[in-house]
């Protein structure tokens, strides 16, 4: 698995953790939201207001298809990326998928002063409902971690530990297959 892909709800810290993780691993860092904005020369808020969510999702999927071909890259995804099955299929090809989680209250506090997310509800109960509904899309990660009470460095260390462990397990698995090979 050549990339690490961060998924999760808005405000769980994907960008902050992604940048730190990439710097610890000396990997590249990309953020699908930033790439959509750059490619189309507009903020996410403007895309939603002028073209609607469906168009945003289409542009987002195009960016996902591009970044999923990367190597040695930490990829932070917009919170809605896992809603499309195709996105997750693409990202899984080369990626270790990490689900960053947080309780609704934490998300509410972390995002309260920001107004750049068109789909983020301003009511903690609404966030709770949306979180619960999205769980079905986020739960297919290789590893998931609650970020509420951990520092960014603790989270990054946990991710690196489980990622390396999973790479070792994969190598062992491949070794076994090779050992049973008969000419
Ligand atoms: C969205 C999350 C946002 C952004 C857009 C839609 C979502 O990204 O892609 O506003 O549907 O969850 P962040 O998760 O980085 O806030």
CSV table of C-alpha atoms and ligand atoms in Angstrom, one decimal:
chain,number,residue,atom,x,y,z
A,1,UNK,CA,0.0,0.0,0.0
A,2,UNK,CA,1.8,3.0,-1.3
A,3,UNK,CA,-0.5,5.8,-0.1
A,4,UNK,CA,-2.3,6.6,3.1
A,5,UNK,CA,-5.8,8.0,2.6
A,6,UNK,CA,-7.6,9.9,5.3
A,7,UNK,CA,-11.4,9.8,5.2
A,8,UNK,CA,-13.9,11.1,7.7
A,9,UNK,CA,-16.5,13.7,8.5
A,10,UNK,CA,-15.9,17.4,8.2
A,11,UNK,CA,-13.9,18.8,11.0
A,12,UNK,CA,-12.2,15.6,12.2
A,13,UNK,CA,-8.7,17.0,11.3
A,14,UNK,CA,-7.9,15.3,8.0
A,15,UNK,CA,-5.8,18.2,6.7
A,16,UNK,CA,-3.9,18.8,9.9
A,17,UNK,CA,-3.2,15.1,10.5
A,18,UNK,CA,-2.5,14.6,6.8
A,19,UNK,CA,0.2,17.3,6.6
A,20,UNK,CA,1.9,16.1,9.8
A,21,UNK,CA,1.8,12.5,8.7
A,22,UNK,CA,3.3,13.3,5.3
A,23,UNK,CA,6.1,15.3,6.8
A,24,UNK,CA,6.9,12.4,9.3
A,25,UNK,CA,7.1,9.9,6.4
A,26,UNK,CA,8.7,12.4,3.9
A,27,UNK,CA,5.7,11.7,1.6
A,28,UNK,CA,3.9,14.1,-0.7
A,29,UNK,CA,0.7,15.6,0.7
A,30,UNK,CA,-2.5,16.2,-1.4
A,31,UNK,CA,-6.0,17.4,-0.4
A,32,UNK,CA,-8.9,16.6,-2.8
A,33,UNK,CA,-10.8,19.8,-1.8
A,34,UNK,CA,-7.8,21.9,-2.6
A,35,UNK,CA,-7.3,20.2,-5.9
A,36,UNK,CA,-10.9,20.7,-6.9
A,37,UNK,CA,-10.7,24.4,-6.0
A,38,UNK,CA,-7.4,24.8,-7.9
A,39,UNK,CA,-8.6,22.9,-11.0
A,40,UNK,CA,-11.8,24.9,-11.3
A,41,UNK,CA,-10.6,28.2,-9.9
A,42,UNK,CA,-13.3,28.5,-7.3
A,43,UNK,CA,-13.9,27.9,-3.7
A,44,UNK,CA,-16.0,24.9,-2.6
A,45,UNK,CA,-18.6,27.3,-1.3
A,46,UNK,CA,-18.9,29.0,-4.8
A,47,UNK,CA,-19.0,25.6,-6.6
A,48,UNK,CA,-21.9,24.5,-4.4
A,49,UNK,CA,-23.7,27.9,-4.7
A,50,UNK,CA,-23.3,28.2,-8.5
A,51,UNK,CA,-23.3,24.6,-9.8
A,52,UNK,CA,-24.8,22.5,-6.9
A,53,UNK,CA,-23.6,19.4,-5.0
A,54,UNK,CA,-23.9,17.0,-7.9
A,55,UNK,CA,-21.5,18.9,-10.0
A,56,UNK,CA,-19.1,19.2,-7.1
A,57,UNK,CA,-19.2,15.4,-6.6
A,58,UNK,CA,-18.4,14.8,-10.2
A,59,UNK,CA,-15.4,17.1,-10.1
A,60,UNK,CA,-14.4,15.5,-6.8
A,61,UNK,CA,-14.5,12.1,-8.4
A,62,UNK,CA,-12.3,13.2,-11.3
A,63,UNK,CA,-9.7,14.5,-8.8
A,64,UNK,CA,-9.9,11.2,-6.8
A,65,UNK,CA,-9.3,9.2,-10.0
A,66,UNK,CA,-6.1,11.3,-10.5
A,67,UNK,CA,-4.7,11.2,-7.0
A,68,UNK,CA,-5.5,7.5,-6.6
A,69,UNK,CA,-2.6,6.8,-9.1
A,70,UNK,CA,-0.1,8.6,-6.8
A,71,UNK,CA,2.7,6.8,-4.9
A,72,UNK,CA,4.2,7.7,-1.5
A,73,UNK,CA,1.5,10.2,-0.9
A,74,UNK,CA,-0.8,11.1,2.0
A,75,UNK,CA,-4.2,11.9,0.6
A,76,UNK,CA,-6.7,13.9,2.6
A,77,UNK,CA,-10.2,13.6,1.2
A,78,UNK,CA,-13.3,15.8,1.5
A,79,UNK,CA,-15.8,14.3,3.9
A,80,UNK,CA,-18.2,13.2,1.1
A,81,UNK,CA,-15.7,11.2,-0.9
A,82,UNK,CA,-16.7,7.8,0.5
A,83,UNK,CA,-20.3,8.5,-0.5
A,84,UNK,CA,-19.4,7.3,-4.0
A,85,UNK,CA,-18.4,3.6,-4.1
A,86,UNK,CA,-16.3,4.2,-7.1
A,87,UNK,CA,-14.1,6.7,-5.2
A,88,UNK,CA,-13.3,4.1,-2.5
A,89,UNK,CA,-12.6,1.5,-5.1
A,90,UNK,CA,-10.1,3.8,-6.7
A,91,UNK,CA,-8.4,4.9,-3.5
A,92,UNK,CA,-8.1,1.3,-2.1
A,93,UNK,CA,-6.1,0.2,-5.1
A,94,UNK,CA,-2.9,1.6,-3.6
A,95,UNK,CA,-4.1,3.1,-0.4
A,96,UNK,CA,-4.3,2.2,3.3
A,97,UNK,CA,-7.6,3.8,4.3
A,98,UNK,CA,-7.7,5.6,7.7
A,99,UNK,CA,-11.0,6.8,9.1
A,100,UNK,CA,-10.5,9.7,11.4
A,101,UNK,CA,-13.5,10.0,13.8
A,102,UNK,CA,-14.7,12.5,16.3
A,103,UNK,CA,-17.9,12.9,18.4
A,104,UNK,CA,-20.5,15.4,17.1
A,105,UNK,CA,-19.8,17.8,20.0
A,106,UNK,CA,-16.1,17.9,19.1
A,107,UNK,CA,-16.9,18.5,15.4
A,108,UNK,CA,-19.3,21.3,16.4
A,109,UNK,CA,-16.7,23.1,18.5
A,110,UNK,CA,-13.9,22.7,16.1
A,111,UNK,CA,-15.9,24.0,13.2
A,112,UNK,CA,-18.2,26.6,14.9
A,113,UNK,CA,-16.1,29.7,13.8
A,114,UNK,CA,-15.7,28.5,10.1
A,115,UNK,CA,-18.2,29.2,7.4
A,116,UNK,CA,-16.6,27.5,4.4
A,117,UNK,CA,-18.5,24.2,4.5
A,118,UNK,CA,-21.8,24.3,2.7
A,119,UNK,CA,-23.1,21.0,4.1
A,120,UNK,CA,-22.1,21.5,7.7
A,121,UNK,CA,-25.1,21.9,10.0
A,122,UNK,CA,-24.8,24.4,12.7
A,123,UNK,CA,-26.7,22.3,15.2
A,124,UNK,CA,-25.0,19.6,17.1
A,125,UNK,CA,-28.0,17.2,16.8
A,126,UNK,CA,-28.0,17.7,13.1
A,127,UNK,CA,-24.3,16.8,13.0
A,128,UNK,CA,-25.1,13.7,15.1
A,129,UNK,CA,-27.7,12.6,12.6
A,130,UNK,CA,-25.5,13.2,9.6
A,131,UNK,CA,-22.6,11.4,11.3
A,132,UNK,CA,-24.8,8.4,12.0
A,133,UNK,CA,-26.0,8.2,8.5
A,134,UNK,CA,-22.5,8.5,7.0
A,135,UNK,CA,-21.1,5.7,9.2
A,136,UNK,CA,-22.2,3.1,6.6
A,137,UNK,CA,-19.8,4.8,4.1
A,138,UNK,CA,-16.9,5.4,6.4
A,139,UNK,CA,-16.8,2.0,8.1
A,140,UNK,CA,-14.9,0.3,5.3
A,141,UNK,CA,-11.5,1.7,6.3
A,142,UNK,CA,-8.5,-0.4,7.2
A,143,UNK,CA,-8.1,1.5,10.4
A,144,UNK,CA,-10.2,3.9,12.4
A,145,UNK,CA,-9.3,6.2,15.3
A,146,UNK,CA,-11.1,8.7,17.5
A,147,UNK,CA,-9.3,12.0,17.5
A,148,UNK,CA,-11.2,13.8,20.3
A,149,UNK,CA,-8.7,13.3,23.1
A,150,UNK,CA,-5.5,12.7,21.2
A,151,UNK,CA,-2.8,15.2,20.1
A,152,UNK,CA,-2.0,15.3,16.3
A,153,UNK,CA,1.3,13.6,17.0
A,154,UNK,CA,-0.3,10.8,19.0
A,155,UNK,CA,-2.8,10.2,16.1
A,156,UNK,CA,0.0,10.2,13.5
A,157,UNK,CA,2.0,7.7,15.6
A,158,UNK,CA,-1.0,5.4,15.8
A,159,UNK,CA,-1.6,5.6,12.1
A,160,UNK,CA,2.0,4.8,11.3
A,161,UNK,CA,2.1,1.9,13.7
A,162,UNK,CA,-1.0,0.2,12.2
A,163,UNK,CA,0.0,1.0,8.6
A,164,UNK,CA,3.4,-0.5,9.1
A,165,UNK,CA,1.9,-3.5,10.8
A,166,UNK,CA,-0.5,-4.0,7.9
A,167,UNK,CA,2.3,-3.8,5.4
A,168,UNK,CA,4.3,-6.4,7.2
A,169,UNK,CA,1.2,-8.7,7.3
A,170,UNK,CA,0.7,-8.2,3.6
A,171,UNK,CA,4.4,-9.1,2.9
A,172,UNK,CA,4.1,-12.3,5.0
A,173,UNK,CA,1.0,-13.2,3.1
A,174,UNK,CA,2.7,-12.7,-0.3
A,175,UNK,CA,5.8,-14.7,1.0
A,176,UNK,CA,3.5,-17.6,1.8
A,177,UNK,CA,1.9,-17.6,-1.6
A,178,UNK,CA,5.4,-17.6,-3.2
A,179,UNK,CA,6.5,-20.5,-1.0
A,180,UNK,CA,3.6,-22.6,-2.2
A,181,UNK,CA,4.3,-21.9,-5.9
A,182,UNK,CA,5.2,-25.0,-8.0
A,183,UNK,CA,6.9,-24.8,-11.4
B,1,LIG,C1,-18.0,17.8,2.4
B,1,LIG,C2,-16.8,18.0,3.1
B,1,LIG,C3,-15.9,19.1,2.8
B,1,LIG,C4,-16.0,19.5,1.3
B,1,LIG,C5,-17.4,19.8,0.9
B,1,LIG,C6,-18.4,18.6,1.2
B,1,LIG,C7,-18.9,16.7,2.8
B,1,LIG,O1,-14.5,18.7,3.0
B,1,LIG,O2,-15.5,18.5,0.5
B,1,LIG,O3,-17.8,20.9,1.7
B,1,LIG,O4,-19.8,16.4,2.1
B,1,LIG,O5,-18.6,16.1,3.9
B,1,LIG,P1,-13.9,18.6,4.5
B,1,LIG,O6,-14.3,17.2,5.0
B,1,LIG,O7,-12.5,18.7,4.3
B,1,LIG,O8,-14.5,19.7,5.3
